[in-house]
Each structure stands twice: as structure tokens, then as C-alpha cells.
Short mmCIF file of C-alpha atoms and ligand atoms in Angstrom, two decimals:
data_model
loop_
_atom_site.label_atom_id
_atom_site.label_comp_id
_atom_site.label_asym_id
_atom_site.label_seq_id
_atom_site.Cartn_x
_atom_site.Cartn_y
_atom_site.Cartn_z
CA UNK A 575 -25.77 1.87 67.00
CA UNK A 576 -22.45 3.05 69.25
CA UNK A 577 -21.25 5.40 66.51
CA UNK A 578 -24.67 7.69 66.32
CA UNK A 579 -24.02 10.03 69.16
CA UNK A 580 -25.31 12.83 70.27
CA UNK A 581 -26.58 15.75 67.63
CA UNK A 582 -25.26 18.87 68.32
CA UNK A 583 -27.35 20.35 65.51
CA UNK A 584 -25.76 24.27 66.16
CA UNK A 585 -29.57 25.96 67.43
CA UNK A 586 -31.21 24.55 64.92
CA UNK A 587 -34.70 22.67 66.60
CA UNK A 588 -32.97 21.76 70.06
CA UNK A 589 -35.52 20.02 71.76
CA UNK A 590 -35.80 17.48 68.93
CA UNK A 591 -33.94 14.46 70.20
CA UNK A 592 -33.17 11.51 68.92
CA UNK A 593 -34.77 7.93 69.62
CA UNK A 594 -33.73 4.21 68.50
CA UNK A 595 -34.83 5.67 64.91
CA UNK A 596 -31.77 7.60 65.03
CA UNK A 597 -29.23 6.75 62.20
CA UNK A 598 -27.15 9.83 62.19
CA UNK A 599 -23.67 10.50 62.78
CA UNK A 600 -22.22 13.63 64.36
CA UNK A 601 -19.92 13.58 61.14
CA UNK A 602 -23.22 14.40 59.36
CA UNK A 603 -24.73 16.67 61.95
CA UNK A 604 -21.67 18.69 62.40
CA UNK A 605 -21.82 19.83 58.83
CA UNK A 606 -25.66 21.65 59.76
CA UNK A 607 -25.08 25.29 59.40
CA UNK A 608 -21.98 25.61 57.43
CA UNK A 609 -23.71 27.31 54.61
CA UNK A 610 -21.99 26.85 52.09
CA UNK A 611 -24.05 28.79 49.27
CA UNK A 612 -24.25 31.32 51.48
CA UNK A 613 -20.63 32.24 50.39
CA UNK A 614 -20.22 34.51 47.95
CA UNK A 615 -16.90 33.52 47.09
CA UNK A 616 -17.82 29.72 46.77
CA UNK A 617 -18.64 27.96 43.86
CA UNK A 618 -22.17 27.20 45.62
CA UNK A 619 -22.50 30.27 46.20
CA UNK A 620 -21.77 32.15 43.42
CA UNK A 621 -24.48 29.83 41.55
CA UNK A 622 -27.14 30.21 44.34
CA UNK A 623 -26.86 34.10 44.11
CA UNK A 624 -26.93 34.07 40.36
CA UNK A 625 -30.08 31.66 40.91
CA UNK A 626 -31.81 34.33 43.27
CA UNK A 627 -30.91 37.63 41.07
CA UNK A 628 -32.58 35.93 38.66
CA UNK A 629 -35.71 35.92 40.52
CA UNK A 630 -35.28 38.98 42.29
CA UNK A 631 -34.83 41.21 39.30
CA UNK A 632 -36.31 42.11 36.28
CA UNK A 633 -35.02 39.56 34.50
CA UNK A 634 -37.85 37.08 35.75
CA UNK A 635 -39.94 36.50 32.59
CA UNK A 636 -43.35 38.33 34.00
CA UNK A 637 -46.02 36.23 34.12
CA UNK A 638 -48.22 36.03 30.91
CA UNK A 639 -51.17 35.12 32.98
CA UNK A 640 -52.49 35.55 36.36
CA UNK A 641 -49.68 34.91 38.75
CA UNK A 642 -47.03 36.78 41.07
CA UNK A 643 -43.80 38.35 39.78
CA UNK A 644 -42.16 38.76 42.74
CA UNK A 645 -40.38 35.65 44.68
CA UNK A 646 -39.78 35.77 48.07
CA UNK A 647 -36.46 34.27 48.84
CA UNK A 648 -36.00 31.78 52.06
CA UNK A 649 -32.39 30.60 52.31
CA UNK A 650 -32.48 29.93 56.43
CA UNK A 651 -34.85 27.45 56.73
CA UNK A 652 -33.82 24.34 58.95
CA UNK A 653 -33.29 20.92 57.54
CA UNK A 654 -34.76 18.95 60.66
CA UNK A 655 -37.76 18.56 59.27
CA UNK A 656 -41.25 16.51 59.83
CA UNK A 657 -41.28 13.43 58.01
CA UNK A 658 -44.72 14.82 57.27
CA UNK A 659 -43.26 17.96 55.50
CA UNK A 660 -40.60 16.04 53.72
CA UNK A 661 -43.16 13.28 52.58
CA UNK A 662 -46.48 12.61 53.34
CA UNK A 663 -47.85 16.44 52.55
CA UNK A 664 -46.09 15.51 49.27
CA UNK A 665 -48.17 12.06 48.34
CA UNK A 666 -44.78 10.57 49.01
CA UNK A 667 -46.08 6.50 49.69
CA UNK A 668 -44.95 5.14 53.09
CA UNK A 669 -43.22 2.44 50.98
CA UNK A 670 -41.29 4.67 48.71
CA UNK A 671 -37.72 3.72 49.11
CA UNK A 672 -36.93 7.58 49.90
CA UNK A 673 -38.95 6.48 53.37
CA UNK A 674 -36.45 3.98 54.31
CA UNK A 675 -33.75 4.94 56.90
CA UNK A 676 -31.48 2.55 54.24
CA UNK A 677 -31.62 6.41 52.43
CA UNK A 678 -32.66 8.91 54.60
CA UNK A 679 -31.09 10.57 57.69
CA UNK A 680 -34.00 10.01 60.70
CA UNK A 681 -33.18 11.79 63.96
CA UNK A 682 -35.89 9.93 65.31
CA UNK A 683 -39.26 8.28 64.13
CA UNK A 684 -41.12 11.50 63.19
CA UNK A 685 -38.28 13.95 61.98
CA UNK A 686 -35.48 13.57 59.51
CA UNK A 687 -32.68 15.44 57.69
CA UNK A 688 -34.62 16.87 54.35
CA UNK A 689 -34.10 14.88 51.40
CA UNK A 690 -34.78 17.73 49.34
CA UNK A 691 -36.33 21.27 49.05
CA UNK A 692 -39.42 20.82 48.38
CA UNK A 693 -39.41 19.95 51.87
CA UNK A 694 -40.71 23.36 52.42
CA UNK A 695 -43.29 24.10 50.28
CA UNK A 696 -46.23 22.89 51.48
CA UNK A 697 -46.19 24.88 54.35
CA UNK A 698 -44.83 27.92 52.41
CA UNK A 699 -48.14 28.11 50.76
CA UNK A 700 -50.36 27.12 53.12
CA UNK A 701 -48.61 30.12 54.85
CA UNK A 702 -50.12 32.47 51.88
CA UNK A 703 -47.05 32.76 49.85
CA UNK A 704 -47.91 32.58 46.28
CA UNK A 705 -44.01 32.71 44.44
CA UNK A 706 -41.02 31.81 46.54
CA UNK A 707 -37.71 30.14 45.86
CA UNK A 708 -36.04 27.88 48.80
CA UNK A 709 -32.14 27.35 48.81
CA UNK A 710 -30.39 25.17 51.41
CA UNK A 711 -28.64 21.63 52.39
CA UNK A 712 -30.47 18.44 51.97
CA UNK A 713 -29.05 15.12 53.35
CA UNK A 714 -28.91 11.44 51.69
CA UNK A 715 -27.50 8.17 52.60
CA UNK A 716 -25.44 7.16 49.63
CA UNK A 717 -22.55 5.40 48.50
CA UNK A 718 -18.97 7.09 48.26
CA UNK A 719 -17.47 8.38 45.30
CA UNK A 720 -16.56 11.55 43.43
CA UNK A 721 -19.97 12.80 42.41
CA UNK A 722 -22.25 11.61 45.93
CA UNK A 723 -21.65 13.34 49.28
CA UNK A 724 -24.22 13.32 51.92
CA UNK A 725 -25.02 16.66 51.99
CA UNK A 726 -25.19 18.85 48.74
CA UNK A 727 -27.45 22.02 48.17
CA UNK A 728 -30.78 22.81 46.26
CA UNK A 729 -32.96 25.31 45.02
CA UNK A 730 -36.42 24.66 44.68
CA UNK A 731 -39.19 27.69 43.53
CA UNK A 732 -43.14 27.61 43.34
CA UNK A 733 -45.29 29.45 41.92
CA UNK A 734 -49.39 29.84 42.37
CA UNK A 735 -51.49 30.74 39.31
CA UNK A 736 -55.35 31.54 39.57
CA UNK A 737 -57.82 30.25 37.36
CA UNK A 738 -55.45 28.38 34.73
CA UNK A 739 -54.92 25.25 33.13
CA UNK A 740 -52.16 22.94 34.00
CA UNK A 741 -50.66 22.96 30.38
CA UNK A 742 -50.64 26.51 30.06
CA UNK A 743 -48.52 26.70 33.96
CA UNK A 744 -46.27 23.56 32.56
CA UNK A 745 -45.59 25.89 29.68
CA UNK A 746 -44.74 29.28 31.83
CA UNK A 747 -43.11 26.78 34.13
CA UNK A 748 -40.29 25.29 31.11
CA UNK A 749 -39.60 28.67 29.61
CA UNK A 750 -39.13 29.97 32.72
CA UNK A 751 -36.58 27.51 33.74
CA UNK A 752 -35.02 27.72 30.37
CA UNK A 753 -34.44 31.68 30.39
CA UNK A 754 -32.62 30.77 34.33
CA UNK A 755 -30.22 28.26 32.82
CA UNK A 756 -29.34 30.84 30.27
CA UNK A 757 -29.02 33.62 32.84
CA UNK A 758 -26.64 31.38 34.99
CA UNK A 759 -24.55 30.23 32.59
CA UNK A 760 -24.82 33.64 30.11
CA UNK A 761 -24.10 31.25 27.17
CA UNK A 762 -26.35 29.86 24.48
CA UNK A 763 -26.37 26.27 25.41
CA UNK A 764 -28.63 23.36 24.11
CA UNK A 765 -31.17 22.04 26.26
CA UNK A 766 -33.71 19.46 26.17
CA UNK A 767 -37.16 18.21 27.93
CA UNK A 768 -37.36 14.68 29.12
CA UNK A 769 -40.50 13.39 30.86
CA UNK A 770 -40.17 12.29 34.14
CA UNK A 771 -42.23 10.95 37.33
CA UNK A 772 -42.84 13.02 40.77
CA UNK A 773 -45.13 12.18 43.75
CA UNK A 774 -45.71 15.55 44.13
CA UNK A 775 -46.00 16.70 40.37
CA UNK A 776 -48.33 16.11 37.06
CA UNK A 777 -47.10 16.30 34.73
CA UNK A 778 -43.43 16.39 35.59
CA UNK A 779 -40.31 17.31 33.52
CA UNK A 780 -36.62 17.09 33.87
CA UNK A 781 -34.48 19.11 31.77
CA UNK A 782 -30.88 18.64 30.31
CA UNK A 783 -28.20 20.89 29.18
CA UNK A 784 -25.60 19.76 26.44
CA UNK A 785 -22.20 21.02 28.27
CA UNK A 786 -18.46 19.16 27.01
CA UNK A 787 -20.86 16.98 24.13
CA UNK A 788 -22.76 15.13 27.33
CA UNK A 789 -26.26 15.42 27.66
CA UNK A 790 -26.18 16.49 31.84
CA UNK A 791 -29.94 16.61 33.99
CA UNK A 792 -29.95 19.36 36.25
CA UNK A 793 -33.41 19.82 36.89
CA UNK A 794 -36.94 18.21 37.87
CA UNK A 795 -40.29 19.90 37.86
CA UNK A 796 -43.82 20.27 36.95
CA UNK A 797 -47.16 20.84 38.12
CA UNK A 798 -47.77 20.50 42.01
CA UNK A 799 -50.66 17.86 42.29
CA UNK A 800 -54.42 18.82 43.32
CA UNK A 801 -53.57 16.72 46.28
CA UNK A 802 -50.42 18.68 47.12
CA UNK A 803 -52.32 21.94 46.68
CA UNK A 804 -54.99 20.65 49.02
CA UNK A 805 -52.49 19.77 51.99
CA UNK A 806 -51.41 23.16 51.64
CA UNK A 807 -55.52 24.05 51.91
CA UNK A 808 -55.61 25.64 48.74
CA UNK A 809 -58.72 24.75 46.03
CA UNK A 810 -57.28 22.83 43.30
CA UNK A 811 -60.15 24.00 41.33
CA UNK A 812 -59.25 27.77 40.79
CA UNK A 813 -55.69 27.56 41.81
CA UNK A 814 -52.36 25.74 39.78
CA UNK A 815 -48.89 25.92 40.77
CA UNK A 816 -45.63 25.12 39.06
CA UNK A 817 -42.66 23.73 41.03
CA UNK A 818 -38.94 22.63 40.06
CA UNK A 819 -36.20 21.49 42.71
CA UNK A 820 -32.80 22.41 41.00
CA UNK A 821 -29.02 21.06 42.43
CA UNK A 822 -26.37 23.20 43.15
CA UNK A 823 -23.60 20.37 43.42
CA UNK A 824 -23.89 18.66 39.66
CA UNK A 825 -23.90 21.56 38.24
CA UNK A 826 -21.40 23.59 39.67
CA UNK A 827 -19.46 20.45 39.05
CA UNK A 828 -19.68 21.27 35.51
CA UNK A 829 -19.27 25.21 35.18
CA UNK A 830 -16.74 25.50 37.44
CA UNK A 831 -14.67 22.04 36.11
CA UNK A 832 -14.55 20.84 39.55
CA UNK A 833 -13.20 16.79 39.72
CA UNK A 834 -14.16 16.00 43.01
CA UNK A 835 -17.66 16.83 45.03
CA UNK A 836 -15.76 17.18 48.67
CA UNK A 837 -13.94 19.94 47.07
CA UNK A 838 -16.85 22.50 47.69
CA UNK A 839 -15.96 21.60 51.65
CA UNK A 840 -12.55 22.28 51.64
CA UNK A 841 -10.93 24.91 53.76
CA UNK A 842 -7.67 24.68 51.65
CA UNK A 843 -6.98 27.97 50.19
CA UNK A 844 -5.79 26.63 47.20
CA UNK A 845 -9.07 25.97 46.21
CA UNK A 846 -11.01 28.67 48.14
CA UNK A 847 -9.00 31.84 46.91
CA UNK A 848 -9.62 30.61 43.03
CA UNK A 849 -13.43 31.75 43.02
CA UNK A 850 -15.13 35.16 42.62
CA UNK A 851 -18.08 36.90 42.92
CA UNK A 852 -20.69 36.45 40.06
CA UNK A 853 -17.72 35.29 38.09
CA UNK A 854 -17.93 31.29 36.90
CA UNK A 855 -13.91 30.33 36.33
CA UNK A 856 -12.67 26.82 35.60
CA UNK A 857 -10.90 25.29 39.04
CA UNK A 858 -7.39 24.89 38.11
CA UNK A 859 -6.80 21.10 39.98
CA UNK A 860 -3.10 21.77 42.64
CA UNK A 861 -1.43 18.79 43.39
CA UNK A 862 -3.38 15.64 44.01
CA UNK A 863 -1.89 13.65 46.74
CA UNK A 864 -1.45 10.11 46.33
CA UNK A 865 -4.09 7.27 47.07
CA UNK A 866 -4.02 4.18 48.97
CA UNK A 867 -6.35 1.67 49.38
CA UNK A 868 -7.36 -1.27 51.67
CA UNK A 869 -9.99 -4.43 51.36
CA UNK A 870 -12.13 -5.31 54.39
CA UNK A 871 -13.79 -8.63 53.70
CA UNK A 872 -16.89 -10.18 56.03
CA UNK A 873 -19.47 -12.07 56.09
CA UNK A 874 -22.83 -10.47 55.17
CA UNK A 875 -26.25 -11.08 57.16
CA UNK A 876 -29.71 -10.43 56.22
CA UNK A 877 -29.53 -7.47 57.84
CA UNK A 878 -27.18 -5.39 56.20
CA UNK A 879 -27.32 -2.62 54.15
CA UNK A 880 -24.42 -1.50 51.90
CA UNK A 881 -25.36 2.04 52.85
CA UNK A 882 -24.66 1.74 56.80
CA UNK A 883 -21.39 0.27 56.11
CA UNK A 884 -20.95 3.51 53.78
CA UNK A 885 -21.89 5.36 57.11
CA UNK A 886 -20.33 3.93 59.29
CA UNK A 887 -16.59 4.41 56.59
CA UNK A 888 -17.57 8.09 56.77
CA UNK A 889 -18.48 8.10 60.56
CA UNK A 890 -14.82 6.86 60.99
CA UNK A 891 -12.71 8.64 58.19
CA UNK A 892 -14.99 11.70 57.00
CA UNK A 893 -13.86 13.11 53.58
CA UNK A 894 -10.25 11.17 53.94
CA UNK A 895 -12.47 8.51 52.48
CA UNK A 896 -12.54 8.72 48.20
CA UNK A 897 -14.45 6.11 47.24
CA UNK A 898 -15.78 2.74 48.91
CA UNK A 899 -16.64 -0.14 45.88
CA UNK A 900 -18.12 -3.73 46.33
CA UNK A 901 -15.05 -5.28 44.66
CA UNK A 902 -16.14 -9.50 44.77
CA UNK A 903 -18.78 -11.16 46.75
CA UNK A 904 -18.92 -15.32 46.77
CA UNK A 905 -20.81 -17.95 48.40
CA UNK A 906 -19.08 -20.59 50.90
CA UNK A 907 -20.49 -24.58 50.84
CA UNK A 908 -22.73 -24.08 54.10
CA UNK A 909 -24.53 -21.19 51.74
CA UNK A 910 -22.78 -17.88 54.15
CA UNK A 911 -22.42 -14.81 51.94
CA UNK A 912 -19.01 -13.00 51.85
CA UNK A 913 -18.27 -9.36 50.16
CA UNK A 914 -15.05 -7.76 49.74
CA UNK A 915 -14.87 -4.21 49.88
CA UNK A 916 -11.80 -1.41 48.52
CA UNK A 917 -11.76 1.42 49.87
CA UNK A 918 -9.80 4.01 48.39
CA UNK A 919 -8.15 6.68 50.66
CA UNK A 920 -6.82 10.57 49.95
CA UNK A 921 -6.38 13.16 51.86
CA UNK A 922 -7.58 16.43 49.27
CA UNK A 923 -4.66 18.94 51.08
CA UNK A 924 -1.41 16.44 52.48
CA UNK A 925 -0.06 13.09 51.95
CA UNK A 926 -1.39 10.20 54.64
CA UNK A 927 1.22 8.41 56.85
CA UNK A 928 1.01 4.70 56.77
CA UNK A 929 0.24 5.10 60.41
CA UNK A 930 -2.79 7.32 60.23
CA UNK A 931 -4.17 4.76 57.52
CA UNK A 932 -3.49 1.62 59.96
CA UNK A 933 -5.24 3.43 62.11
CA UNK A 934 -8.14 4.04 60.30
CA UNK A 935 -8.15 0.39 58.96
CA UNK A 936 -8.07 -1.08 62.67
CA UNK A 937 -11.57 1.38 63.88
CA UNK A 938 -12.98 0.13 60.51
CA UNK A 939 -12.36 -3.25 60.60
CA UNK A 940 -13.80 -2.97 64.42
CA UNK A 941 -16.97 -0.93 63.47
CA UNK A 942 -17.50 -3.60 60.99
CA UNK A 943 -17.96 -6.49 64.03
CA UNK A 944 -19.05 -3.93 66.86
CA UNK A 945 -21.61 -1.61 64.90
CA UNK A 946 -22.83 -3.77 62.10
CA UNK A 947 -22.61 -6.87 63.85
CA UNK A 948 -20.61 -8.66 60.88
CA UNK A 949 -17.87 -11.50 60.73
CA UNK A 950 -15.20 -10.42 59.36
CA UNK A 951 -12.84 -13.09 57.12
N1 LIG B 1878 -37.68 17.34 44.95
C1 LIG B 1878 -37.31 16.96 43.65
C2 LIG B 1878 -35.69 15.87 43.96
O1 LIG B 1878 -35.15 16.68 44.91
C3 LIG B 1878 -36.99 17.68 42.86
C4 LIG B 1878 -38.50 18.34 41.98
C5 LIG B 1878 -38.97 19.42 42.88
C6 LIG B 1878 -39.45 17.97 41.10
C7 LIG B 1878 -39.71 20.01 42.30
C8 LIG B 1878 -40.42 18.26 41.01
C9 LIG B 1878 -40.82 19.67 41.36
O2 LIG B 1878 -35.45 15.38 42.67
#
């Protein structure tokens, strides 16, 4: 597709060349290396630091059983990874929806932008690590609204145990994560465990916290399956390991009261100046600029994937798009299906002029025809 141009990836894996599988625009690759989670005064950096502190100092619950107490931190692993590391080593089947280019950014047939930090677990275990945390940016093709952004951040952790049964390890995992959350939030908070499914863990669970009277899911975890340990050249008869993955954005939006996920990427001082190292404070919203919407109607074909439209719009309008929503759909007498999407534009830091909106509208219409090969109505 035309709008998928060359990848300039700031020093990461320069030798990786895109091929016809590539579905990554430069709007996305430009975000590689932004490292929001390393900025000490940024909400994502504040959370990330508080998690690091928990795992690095004496507050980490000591294992009651046979395991390492000191965690290693990996926070600079390249987000461009092998399909094998991201999915296959973790027993994700080829048919799983996350393996589809509809949902994942492929750079070429064998390389993707990692969709989760769990990607690195098998490799790090293979290297002999027994207790570690990895922090970084992850990428998913998704719809556009206040809580979804194609790049977000996760913290994953793993701890390996010798000669223990899965139940004991699972219980230690849950205890450790409850302590972690208490140490981040620094107040007593209600939590509950929900059964879950992940291809790479069994048993698996999700942790929810009660915040402002709402249950919020914040992490997934479990005991790594035997097949995953085998892929790391570890004998599952003698070893057991827990793993967890926690998303930073959702927790930060709740704790810091941040209403729109795009704000994390804002360079506006009115946003950035509000936060201080090691402190969780409530965001005070500054004036919101007016929103403006445009509708786009076209006939779809069998190849049409809604995420391709979201991607096209992001590649043209970037963070100016606040939301893209299917408004209505109908079938013509001849059986052609028409869809109408409403696109809301709102700049985070200034008012948009009619002229700016018209140019965006024109480019999006052009992209629908030339890149998505669809007929406008
Ligand atoms: N990788 C999972 C996700 O992105 C989270 C997870 C990590 C679950 C480790 C279990 C173990 O949702």
C-alpha cells in the first residue's frame, strides 16, 4: 500500500527490511524510541519507576520457597522482534487472531512490532535468567478512541522455581502481585482475581482493582506452560515459573485521572509540567479545543478490514483524530454494502481551522480510493 513507506527505526535492527507483508506506516515507526516510560516526570515513567523500585529493593516479597530474590530489569529491548519470539515460542497458534496482519504490525514475513512484552520471556529464560522484569512499548493495530492507541506500554515479569508444584507457585505469584499493586497505589484497595486464559500459561488469572466504584482489569498472569519452558530449554519436570504482564496506560489513566490516551504523547507543557517524580497526582484538564466531525461513506469489498481504515486515518491525521466510529451501514438492491464512518477531529493543544480539516478530509477520501481501493459514495 502506498502509505506504508520506508522504516526509519532509530538504530534498532537496521538490517530488517520490509517486504510485501509490511503494514506499518511511518507514523507508527516514528514512535519507536520515544521511551515515554523512561521519563521520570511522566505518568508512565512514574508508574514504571515505582514498579522497578518494588522489584529492586527489600519490598519485594521474599520467596518462601526455592527461588531467586533479586530481579534483573530489562528496559531497552528492541520492539522489533521475531514472529517466533512474539507468538510461536509462547504456543500461540498460527490461526490465533493476534497473528493476523489485521491486528499486528508486520515489518516483513518474519518480523513484527511486539504485541506484548511476554515476547522476551523465552529468550531471557534461555539466557539463564531466573527472575526478571521487562518494560517497554508494545504495538497493536486497533480502533481509534479515547482508550486505544496503537502504541502502549507493558511491564512483564517472570520468576523461576526449582522443584515446586504449580499451585504453590501460582499462590506466590498472586501474593507478590497484590503486594506490588499496594505498593504502587500506596493505599488499601479492594482487589479480586478472575479466571483467565492465555495460550502460554496454565493456570491463568487476571487481577482487577476497585477504583472509583468500578472494577478495572489491570494485569494478566499465570504459571508458564510446560511447552514454553521446553522452548526455553528448561526441564518442566524440575522447574516451574510464574509470569505476569501489566499494562501501564490503563492504570495511569485511572490513577492520574487522565481522560484521553493521546495525552500521554502530548508535548504541551500544560500537560508535562503537572507531574512530579514518585508522585501520583490528579491531572487538571486545561481548556479542551472544539471538536469537528466529518463523515466518510463508501462501498466495502471482501478485502475490507476496519483496522485498515483506522490505520489510514492515523497515517494521515495522526493524533488530531479523536475517534472513528461506524455510524451506519446499508445494502443496495444490487447487494453492495455501504458503510458510513464518522471521524472526530480535535487537536489536543490548539484550535483547528476549517482549511486544515478540509485538507485532512480530502486526503482521507483520496486514501480510501487509492490505498484501500474502495468506491466512495
Ligand atoms: N501478555 C499478556 C497480554 O498482553 C499478559 C500476560 C503476561 C499474561 C504473562 C500471562 C502471563 O495480555
